[in-house]
Amino acid sequence: MKKIHNIHLKVVLLTTFLILASYEFWLHAINLLNPPSQSQLSTLPVKAKPTTPKQEATRTNNLIIKTKTPLATGIEKTIADYPTTFSGIMGSNLGKQLDASETKSIYELLAAIEASLATEQSLAQIRASEAFQHLILSLPSDPSARKYLFERLLQASGTPMAELLAQALAQSSGGHELAEIRSEARRLLNEGTSNQHSDILKFLGQSRTIDAATQKAVLELITKNANNHTDLTLDALNALNFQSKLSAKDKQNIVDTITSLALHQDATIRQASIDKLAALASHDEQTLQVLTEATHDSVPEIRERAIIALGQSQFDSQVIQTTMQTVLADPEETANVKAAAQQVLLNLNPDS
């Protein structure tokens, strides 16, 4: 009987041990999967430094500040400051919700630019401003803003604001809406006022992507205004350029118009025509004759520019060399002009 009792006692003890061991195992496993919270840890018998009420308040404030500072507030501020950028990038519902504030953002940017003009800042300073740069960045993704800016340009014709808007439009990407703007610009070159002509020509000159029909309108404007409107003629010259889609006839019409200005009574227009011929890099006999004759112009700066243009051209080197030697043989020629001619000869004969 005593033996049976001992066996029973051993079974009870073994069972108790197994239960305790199992409890410890599962408790450890639960702790690994679900670590205790800070409040639970605080109840454990771990010795810690005592904190004063002031220290605890500071710790709490720091936690609040860290919680409120980071991403959410930053995103809200960025969207508020730059709604057009976000609406252009985001295809989500949030981006669509920002479309309503997109136009408002354009209004705010234009208001900031107008305020800068009122403080008599230079155009260069305004072009470098955050408002102007952001205006340019917002236009490629916002067709309605481009159309609105063109309308504002026409309203502000003849003012510094119009010049700034022309540059902003020219630097925006050339989408379908920008092509529509060019179509309207071409119409106004025939029907608009002189101030509108000037602003539109500045826009076309900076965009550098006008088509043959627009080039034709610009040439007609030069013919009409060359003798009585110097500034407009200069703007028109700047707007002209050779596009790959232009036919040989279209290009020749451009050269004919420019060369007709090489003998203009206004030295500024003569100089601009020489510069434009050099930029177009036309290699016809007509251009060679105009540049050669310009080396005898009454204005030293024009003679120098004509010499430089010949030196950078691809005309027959012997013809260019003869022209340069004629310049150097002139005892009354200025030092700067002779230096330009000498440099052209050195470039033609680098080993001499």
CSV table of C-alpha atoms in Angstrom, one decimal:
chain,number,residue,atom,x,y,z
A,1,MET,CA,0.0,0.0,0.0
A,2,LYS,CA,2.8,2.3,0.9
A,3,LYS,CA,4.5,1.5,-2.4
A,4,ILE,CA,1.4,2.4,-4.4
A,5,HIS,CA,1.1,5.7,-2.5
A,6,ASN,CA,4.7,6.6,-3.4
A,7,ILE,CA,4.1,5.8,-7.0
A,8,HIS,CA,1.0,8.0,-6.9
A,9,LEU,CA,2.9,10.9,-5.3
A,10,LYS,CA,5.6,10.6,-8.0
A,11,VAL,CA,3.0,10.8,-10.8
A,12,VAL,CA,1.5,13.9,-9.2
A,13,LEU,CA,4.8,15.6,-8.9
A,14,LEU,CA,5.8,14.7,-12.5
A,15,THR,CA,2.5,16.0,-13.8
A,16,THR,CA,2.9,19.2,-11.9
A,17,PHE,CA,6.4,19.7,-13.2
A,18,LEU,CA,5.2,19.1,-16.8
A,19,ILE,CA,2.4,21.6,-16.4
A,20,LEU,CA,4.8,24.3,-15.0
A,21,ALA,CA,7.3,23.6,-17.8
A,22,SER,CA,4.6,23.9,-20.4
A,23,TYR,CA,3.3,27.1,-18.9
A,24,GLU,CA,6.8,28.7,-19.0
A,25,PHE,CA,7.3,27.6,-22.6
A,26,TRP,CA,4.1,29.0,-23.8
A,27,LEU,CA,4.5,32.2,-21.8
A,28,HIS,CA,7.9,32.7,-23.4
A,29,ALA,CA,6.5,32.0,-26.9
A,30,ILE,CA,3.7,34.5,-26.4
A,31,ASN,CA,6.2,37.2,-25.2
A,32,LEU,CA,8.2,36.7,-28.3
A,33,LEU,CA,5.2,37.1,-30.6
A,34,ASN,CA,3.6,39.9,-28.6
A,35,PRO,CA,6.1,41.9,-26.7
A,36,PRO,CA,4.8,43.6,-23.5
A,37,SER,CA,3.8,47.3,-23.8
A,38,GLN,CA,5.7,50.1,-22.1
A,39,SER,CA,3.1,50.1,-19.3
A,40,GLN,CA,3.5,46.4,-18.7
A,41,LEU,CA,7.3,46.8,-18.6
A,42,SER,CA,7.0,49.5,-16.0
A,43,THR,CA,5.4,47.0,-13.6
A,44,LEU,CA,8.5,44.7,-13.8
A,45,PRO,CA,11.0,45.0,-10.9
A,46,VAL,CA,13.6,46.9,-13.0
A,47,LYS,CA,15.6,49.6,-11.2
A,48,ALA,CA,15.2,52.9,-13.2
A,49,LYS,CA,16.2,56.5,-12.6
A,50,PRO,CA,13.4,58.5,-11.0
A,51,THR,CA,11.8,61.3,-13.1
A,52,THR,CA,10.5,64.6,-11.8
A,53,PRO,CA,7.2,66.0,-13.0
A,54,LYS,CA,9.1,68.6,-15.0
A,55,GLN,CA,11.2,65.9,-16.8
A,56,GLU,CA,8.1,63.9,-17.5
A,57,ALA,CA,6.3,66.9,-19.0
A,58,THR,CA,9.3,67.6,-21.2
A,59,ARG,CA,9.4,64.0,-22.4
A,60,THR,CA,5.7,64.2,-23.2
A,61,ASN,CA,6.0,67.4,-25.2
A,62,ASN,CA,8.9,66.0,-27.2
A,63,LEU,CA,6.7,63.0,-28.1
A,64,ILE,CA,3.9,65.3,-29.2
A,65,ILE,CA,6.2,67.5,-31.3
A,66,LYS,CA,7.8,64.4,-33.0
A,67,THR,CA,4.3,63.1,-33.8
A,68,LYS,CA,3.0,66.3,-35.4
A,69,THR,CA,6.1,67.4,-37.3
A,70,PRO,CA,6.9,64.9,-40.1
A,71,LEU,CA,5.2,63.6,-43.2
A,72,ALA,CA,1.5,64.6,-43.0
A,73,THR,CA,2.2,68.3,-42.3
A,74,GLY,CA,4.9,68.4,-44.9
A,75,ILE,CA,2.7,66.9,-47.6
A,76,GLU,CA,-0.2,69.3,-46.7
A,77,LYS,CA,2.2,72.3,-47.0
A,78,THR,CA,3.7,71.1,-50.3
A,79,ILE,CA,0.3,70.5,-51.9
A,80,ALA,CA,-0.9,73.9,-50.7
A,81,ASP,CA,2.2,75.7,-52.0
A,82,TYR,CA,2.5,73.8,-55.3
A,83,PRO,CA,-0.9,72.5,-56.4
A,84,THR,CA,-0.2,72.5,-60.1
A,85,THR,CA,2.8,70.3,-59.7
A,86,PHE,CA,0.9,67.7,-57.7
A,87,SER,CA,-2.2,67.8,-59.9
A,88,GLY,CA,0.0,67.2,-62.9
A,89,ILE,CA,1.9,64.3,-61.3
A,90,MET,CA,-0.8,62.5,-59.3
A,91,GLY,CA,-3.5,60.5,-61.1
A,92,SER,CA,-5.4,59.8,-57.9
A,93,ASN,CA,-8.6,61.4,-56.6
A,94,LEU,CA,-6.4,63.7,-54.6
A,95,GLY,CA,-4.9,65.0,-57.8
A,96,LYS,CA,-8.4,65.5,-59.3
A,97,GLN,CA,-9.4,67.4,-56.2
A,98,LEU,CA,-6.5,69.8,-56.6
A,99,ASP,CA,-7.6,70.7,-60.2
A,100,ALA,CA,-9.9,73.3,-58.7
A,101,SER,CA,-7.0,75.1,-57.0
A,102,GLU,CA,-4.8,74.8,-60.0
A,103,THR,CA,-6.1,78.0,-61.7
A,104,LYS,CA,-5.9,79.8,-58.4
A,105,SER,CA,-2.3,78.9,-58.1
A,106,ILE,CA,-1.7,80.5,-61.6
A,107,TYR,CA,-3.5,83.6,-60.3
A,108,GLU,CA,-1.3,83.7,-57.2
A,109,LEU,CA,1.9,83.3,-59.3
A,110,LEU,CA,0.9,86.0,-61.7
A,111,ALA,CA,0.0,88.3,-58.7
A,112,ALA,CA,3.4,87.7,-57.2
A,113,ILE,CA,5.1,88.6,-60.5
A,114,GLU,CA,3.0,91.7,-60.9
A,115,ALA,CA,3.9,92.7,-57.3
A,116,SER,CA,7.6,92.3,-58.2
A,117,LEU,CA,7.1,94.6,-61.2
A,118,ALA,CA,5.5,97.2,-58.9
A,119,THR,CA,8.6,97.2,-56.8
A,120,GLU,CA,10.7,98.1,-59.9
A,121,GLN,CA,12.7,94.9,-59.9
A,122,SER,CA,14.5,94.2,-63.1
A,123,LEU,CA,13.2,91.7,-65.6
A,124,ALA,CA,16.3,89.5,-65.0
A,125,GLN,CA,15.6,89.5,-61.2
A,126,ILE,CA,11.9,88.5,-61.8
A,127,ARG,CA,12.9,85.8,-64.3
A,128,ALA,CA,15.1,84.3,-61.6
A,129,SER,CA,12.4,84.5,-59.0
A,130,GLU,CA,10.7,81.5,-57.5
A,131,ALA,CA,7.3,82.6,-58.7
A,132,PHE,CA,8.4,82.9,-62.4
A,133,GLN,CA,10.3,79.6,-62.4
A,134,HIS,CA,7.3,77.8,-60.8
A,135,LEU,CA,5.0,79.4,-63.4
A,136,ILE,CA,7.2,77.9,-66.2
A,137,LEU,CA,7.2,74.5,-64.5
A,138,SER,CA,3.5,74.4,-64.1
A,139,LEU,CA,2.6,75.2,-67.7
A,140,PRO,CA,3.6,71.9,-69.5
A,141,SER,CA,1.0,69.9,-67.5
A,142,ASP,CA,-1.7,72.6,-67.6
A,143,PRO,CA,-3.2,73.4,-71.1
A,144,SER,CA,-5.8,75.8,-69.6
A,145,ALA,CA,-3.1,77.8,-67.9
A,146,ARG,CA,-1.2,78.2,-71.2
A,147,LYS,CA,-4.3,79.5,-72.9
A,148,TYR,CA,-5.0,81.8,-70.0
A,149,LEU,CA,-1.5,83.2,-70.0
A,150,PHE,CA,-1.7,83.9,-73.8
A,151,GLU,CA,-4.9,85.9,-73.1
A,152,ARG,CA,-3.2,87.8,-70.4
A,153,LEU,CA,-0.3,88.4,-72.7
A,154,LEU,CA,-2.6,90.1,-75.2
A,155,GLN,CA,-4.3,92.1,-72.5
A,156,ALA,CA,-0.9,93.4,-71.3
A,157,SER,CA,0.6,94.0,-74.7
A,158,GLY,CA,3.4,96.6,-74.7
A,159,THR,CA,4.2,96.2,-71.1
A,160,PRO,CA,7.0,94.3,-69.2
A,161,MET,CA,4.4,91.8,-68.0
A,162,ALA,CA,3.7,90.8,-71.5
A,163,GLU,CA,7.3,90.3,-72.2
A,164,LEU,CA,7.6,88.0,-69.2
A,165,LEU,CA,4.5,86.0,-70.2
A,166,ALA,CA,5.8,85.6,-73.7
A,167,GLN,CA,9.0,84.1,-72.3
A,168,ALA,CA,7.1,81.8,-69.9
A,169,LEU,CA,4.9,80.5,-72.7
A,170,ALA,CA,7.9,80.0,-75.1
A,171,GLN,CA,9.7,77.9,-72.5
A,172,SER,CA,6.7,75.6,-71.8
A,173,SER,CA,6.5,72.3,-73.6
A,174,GLY,CA,5.0,72.4,-77.1
A,175,GLY,CA,1.8,70.4,-76.9
A,176,HIS,CA,-1.4,70.6,-79.0
A,177,GLU,CA,-2.6,73.6,-77.1
A,178,LEU,CA,0.6,75.4,-77.8
A,179,ALA,CA,0.1,74.8,-81.5
A,180,GLU,CA,-3.3,76.4,-81.1
A,181,ILE,CA,-1.6,79.4,-79.5
A,182,ARG,CA,0.7,79.7,-82.4
A,183,SER,CA,-2.3,79.6,-84.8
A,184,GLU,CA,-3.9,82.5,-82.9
A,185,ALA,CA,-0.5,84.3,-82.8
A,186,ARG,CA,-0.3,84.0,-86.6
A,187,ARG,CA,-3.7,85.5,-87.0
A,188,LEU,CA,-2.8,88.4,-84.7
A,189,LEU,CA,0.4,89.1,-86.7
A,190,ASN,CA,-2.0,90.1,-89.6
A,191,GLU,CA,-4.8,91.7,-87.6
A,192,GLY,CA,-3.4,92.8,-84.2
A,193,THR,CA,-1.9,96.1,-82.9
A,194,SER,CA,1.8,97.0,-83.1
A,195,ASN,CA,2.2,96.2,-79.4
A,196,GLN,CA,0.6,92.8,-79.9
A,197,HIS,CA,2.9,92.2,-82.9
A,198,SER,CA,6.0,92.9,-80.8
A,199,ASP,CA,4.9,90.6,-77.9
A,200,ILE,CA,3.9,87.8,-80.2
A,201,LEU,CA,7.2,88.1,-82.1
A,202,LYS,CA,9.1,87.8,-78.8
A,203,PHE,CA,7.1,84.7,-78.0
A,204,LEU,CA,7.8,83.1,-81.4
A,205,GLY,CA,11.5,84.1,-81.3
A,206,GLN,CA,12.0,82.3,-78.0
A,207,SER,CA,9.9,79.2,-78.8
A,208,ARG,CA,12.0,78.5,-82.0
A,209,THR,CA,9.4,76.2,-83.4
A,210,ILE,CA,7.3,78.3,-85.8
A,211,ASP,CA,5.9,76.7,-89.0
A,212,ALA,CA,6.1,77.9,-92.6
A,213,ALA,CA,2.8,79.8,-92.5
A,214,THR,CA,4.0,81.7,-89.4
A,215,GLN,CA,7.3,82.4,-91.0
A,216,LYS,CA,5.5,83.9,-94.0
A,217,ALA,CA,3.5,86.2,-91.7
A,218,VAL,CA,6.7,87.3,-90.0
A,219,LEU,CA,8.3,88.1,-93.4
A,220,GLU,CA,5.3,90.1,-94.5
A,221,LEU,CA,5.5,92.0,-91.2
A,222,ILE,CA,9.2,92.9,-91.9
A,223,THR,CA,8.4,94.1,-95.4
A,224,LYS,CA,5.7,96.4,-94.0
A,225,ASN,CA,7.6,97.8,-91.1
A,226,ALA,CA,11.3,97.8,-92.0
A,227,ASN,CA,11.4,101.5,-92.9
A,228,ASN,CA,9.4,102.9,-90.0
A,229,HIS,CA,9.5,100.5,-87.0
A,230,THR,CA,13.0,99.5,-86.0
A,231,ASP,CA,12.2,97.6,-82.8
A,232,LEU,CA,9.4,95.6,-84.5
A,233,THR,CA,11.7,94.7,-87.3
A,234,LEU,CA,14.4,93.5,-84.9
A,235,ASP,CA,11.8,91.4,-83.1
A,236,ALA,CA,10.7,89.9,-86.4
A,237,LEU,CA,14.3,89.1,-87.4
A,238,ASN,CA,14.9,87.3,-84.1
A,239,ALA,CA,11.7,85.2,-84.7
A,240,LEU,CA,13.0,83.9,-88.1
A,241,ASN,CA,14.8,80.6,-88.1
A,242,PHE,CA,15.4,77.6,-90.4
A,243,GLN,CA,13.2,74.6,-89.6
A,244,SER,CA,13.8,71.2,-91.1
A,245,LYS,CA,10.3,71.1,-92.4
A,246,LEU,CA,10.7,74.3,-94.4
A,247,SER,CA,11.1,73.9,-98.2
A,248,ALA,CA,14.0,75.3,-100.1
A,249,LYS,CA,11.8,78.1,-101.4
A,250,ASP,CA,10.7,79.0,-97.9
A,251,LYS,CA,14.3,79.2,-96.8
A,252,GLN,CA,15.2,81.3,-99.8
A,253,ASN,CA,12.4,83.7,-99.0
A,254,ILE,CA,13.9,84.2,-95.6
A,255,VAL,CA,17.3,84.9,-97.0
A,256,ASP,CA,15.9,87.3,-99.5
A,257,THR,CA,14.1,89.3,-96.8
A,258,ILE,CA,17.1,89.4,-94.5
A,259,THR,CA,19.6,90.4,-97.2
A,260,SER,CA,17.3,93.2,-98.2
A,261,LEU,CA,18.0,94.7,-94.7
A,262,ALA,CA,21.8,94.5,-95.0
A,263,LEU,CA,21.8,98.0,-96.6
A,264,HIS,CA,19.2,99.5,-94.3
A,265,GLN,CA,19.8,103.0,-93.1
A,266,ASP,CA,19.6,102.0,-89.5
A,267,ALA,CA,22.9,100.4,-88.3
A,268,THR,CA,21.1,98.3,-85.7
A,269,ILE,CA,19.0,96.6,-88.4
A,270,ARG,CA,22.1,96.1,-90.6
A,271,GLN,CA,23.9,94.5,-87.8
A,272,ALA,CA,20.9,92.3,-86.9
A,273,SER,CA,20.6,91.1,-90.5
A,274,ILE,CA,24.3,90.1,-90.5
A,275,ASP,CA,24.0,88.3,-87.3
A,276,LYS,CA,20.8,86.4,-88.5
A,277,LEU,CA,22.5,85.4,-91.8
A,278,ALA,CA,25.4,84.0,-89.8
A,279,ALA,CA,23.0,82.1,-87.5
A,280,LEU,CA,21.1,80.7,-90.4
A,281,ALA,CA,24.4,79.5,-92.0
A,282,SER,CA,23.1,79.8,-95.5
A,283,HIS,CA,25.7,79.0,-98.1
A,284,ASP,CA,24.3,80.6,-101.2
A,285,GLU,CA,26.1,83.3,-103.3
A,286,GLN,CA,23.7,86.0,-102.2
A,287,THR,CA,24.7,85.5,-98.5
A,288,LEU,CA,28.4,85.5,-99.5
A,289,GLN,CA,28.0,88.8,-101.4
A,290,VAL,CA,26.1,90.5,-98.5
A,291,LEU,CA,28.7,89.4,-95.9
A,292,THR,CA,31.6,90.5,-98.1
A,293,GLU,CA,30.1,93.9,-98.8
A,294,ALA,CA,29.4,94.3,-95.0
A,295,THR,CA,33.2,94.1,-94.4
A,296,HIS,CA,33.2,97.7,-95.9
A,297,ASP,CA,30.3,99.0,-93.8
A,298,SER,CA,30.7,102.4,-92.2
A,299,VAL,CA,30.3,101.0,-88.7
A,300,PRO,CA,33.4,99.1,-87.4
A,301,GLU,CA,31.3,96.7,-85.3
A,302,ILE,CA,29.3,95.6,-88.3
A,303,ARG,CA,32.5,95.1,-90.3
A,304,GLU,CA,33.9,93.0,-87.5
A,305,ARG,CA,30.7,90.9,-87.2
A,306,ALA,CA,30.7,90.3,-91.0
A,307,ILE,CA,34.4,89.1,-90.8
A,308,ILE,CA,33.6,86.7,-88.0
A,309,ALA,CA,30.6,85.4,-89.9
A,310,LEU,CA,32.7,84.7,-93.0
A,311,GLY,CA,35.3,83.0,-90.9
A,312,GLN,CA,32.7,80.7,-89.4
A,313,SER,CA,31.0,79.9,-92.7
A,314,GLN,CA,31.7,77.1,-95.2
A,315,PHE,CA,32.3,79.3,-98.2
A,316,ASP,CA,35.3,78.8,-100.5
A,317,SER,CA,38.4,79.4,-98.3
A,318,GLN,CA,40.2,81.2,-101.1
A,319,VAL,CA,37.4,83.8,-101.5
A,320,ILE,CA,37.4,84.4,-97.7
A,321,GLN,CA,41.2,84.6,-97.6
A,322,THR,CA,41.2,87.3,-100.3
A,323,THR,CA,38.6,89.3,-98.4
A,324,MET,CA,40.6,89.1,-95.2
A,325,GLN,CA,43.8,90.2,-96.9
A,326,THR,CA,42.0,93.2,-98.4
A,327,VAL,CA,40.9,94.2,-94.8
A,328,LEU,CA,44.4,93.9,-93.5
A,329,ALA,CA,45.8,96.0,-96.3
A,330,ASP,CA,43.5,99.0,-95.4
A,331,PRO,CA,45.7,101.5,-93.5
A,332,GLU,CA,42.6,103.2,-92.0
A,333,GLU,CA,41.0,100.0,-90.7
A,334,THR,CA,40.6,99.7,-86.9
A,335,ALA,CA,42.7,97.5,-84.8
A,336,ASN,CA,39.8,95.3,-83.7
A,337,VAL,CA,38.6,94.7,-87.2
A,338,LYS,CA,42.2,93.8,-88.3
A,339,ALA,CA,42.6,91.5,-85.4
A,340,ALA,CA,39.3,89.7,-86.4
A,341,ALA,CA,40.6,89.3,-90.0
A,342,GLN,CA,44.0,88.0,-88.8
A,343,GLN,CA,42.3,85.4,-86.6
A,344,VAL,CA,40.2,84.2,-89.6
A,345,LEU,CA,43.4,83.8,-91.7
A,346,LEU,CA,45.0,81.8,-88.8
A,347,ASN,CA,42.0,79.5,-88.6
A,348,LEU,CA,42.2,79.0,-92.4
A,349,ASN,CA,45.9,78.3,-92.3
A,350,PRO,CA,46.8,76.9,-88.9
A,351,ASP,CA,50.2,75.7,-90.0
A,352,SER,CA,51.4,79.0,-91.4
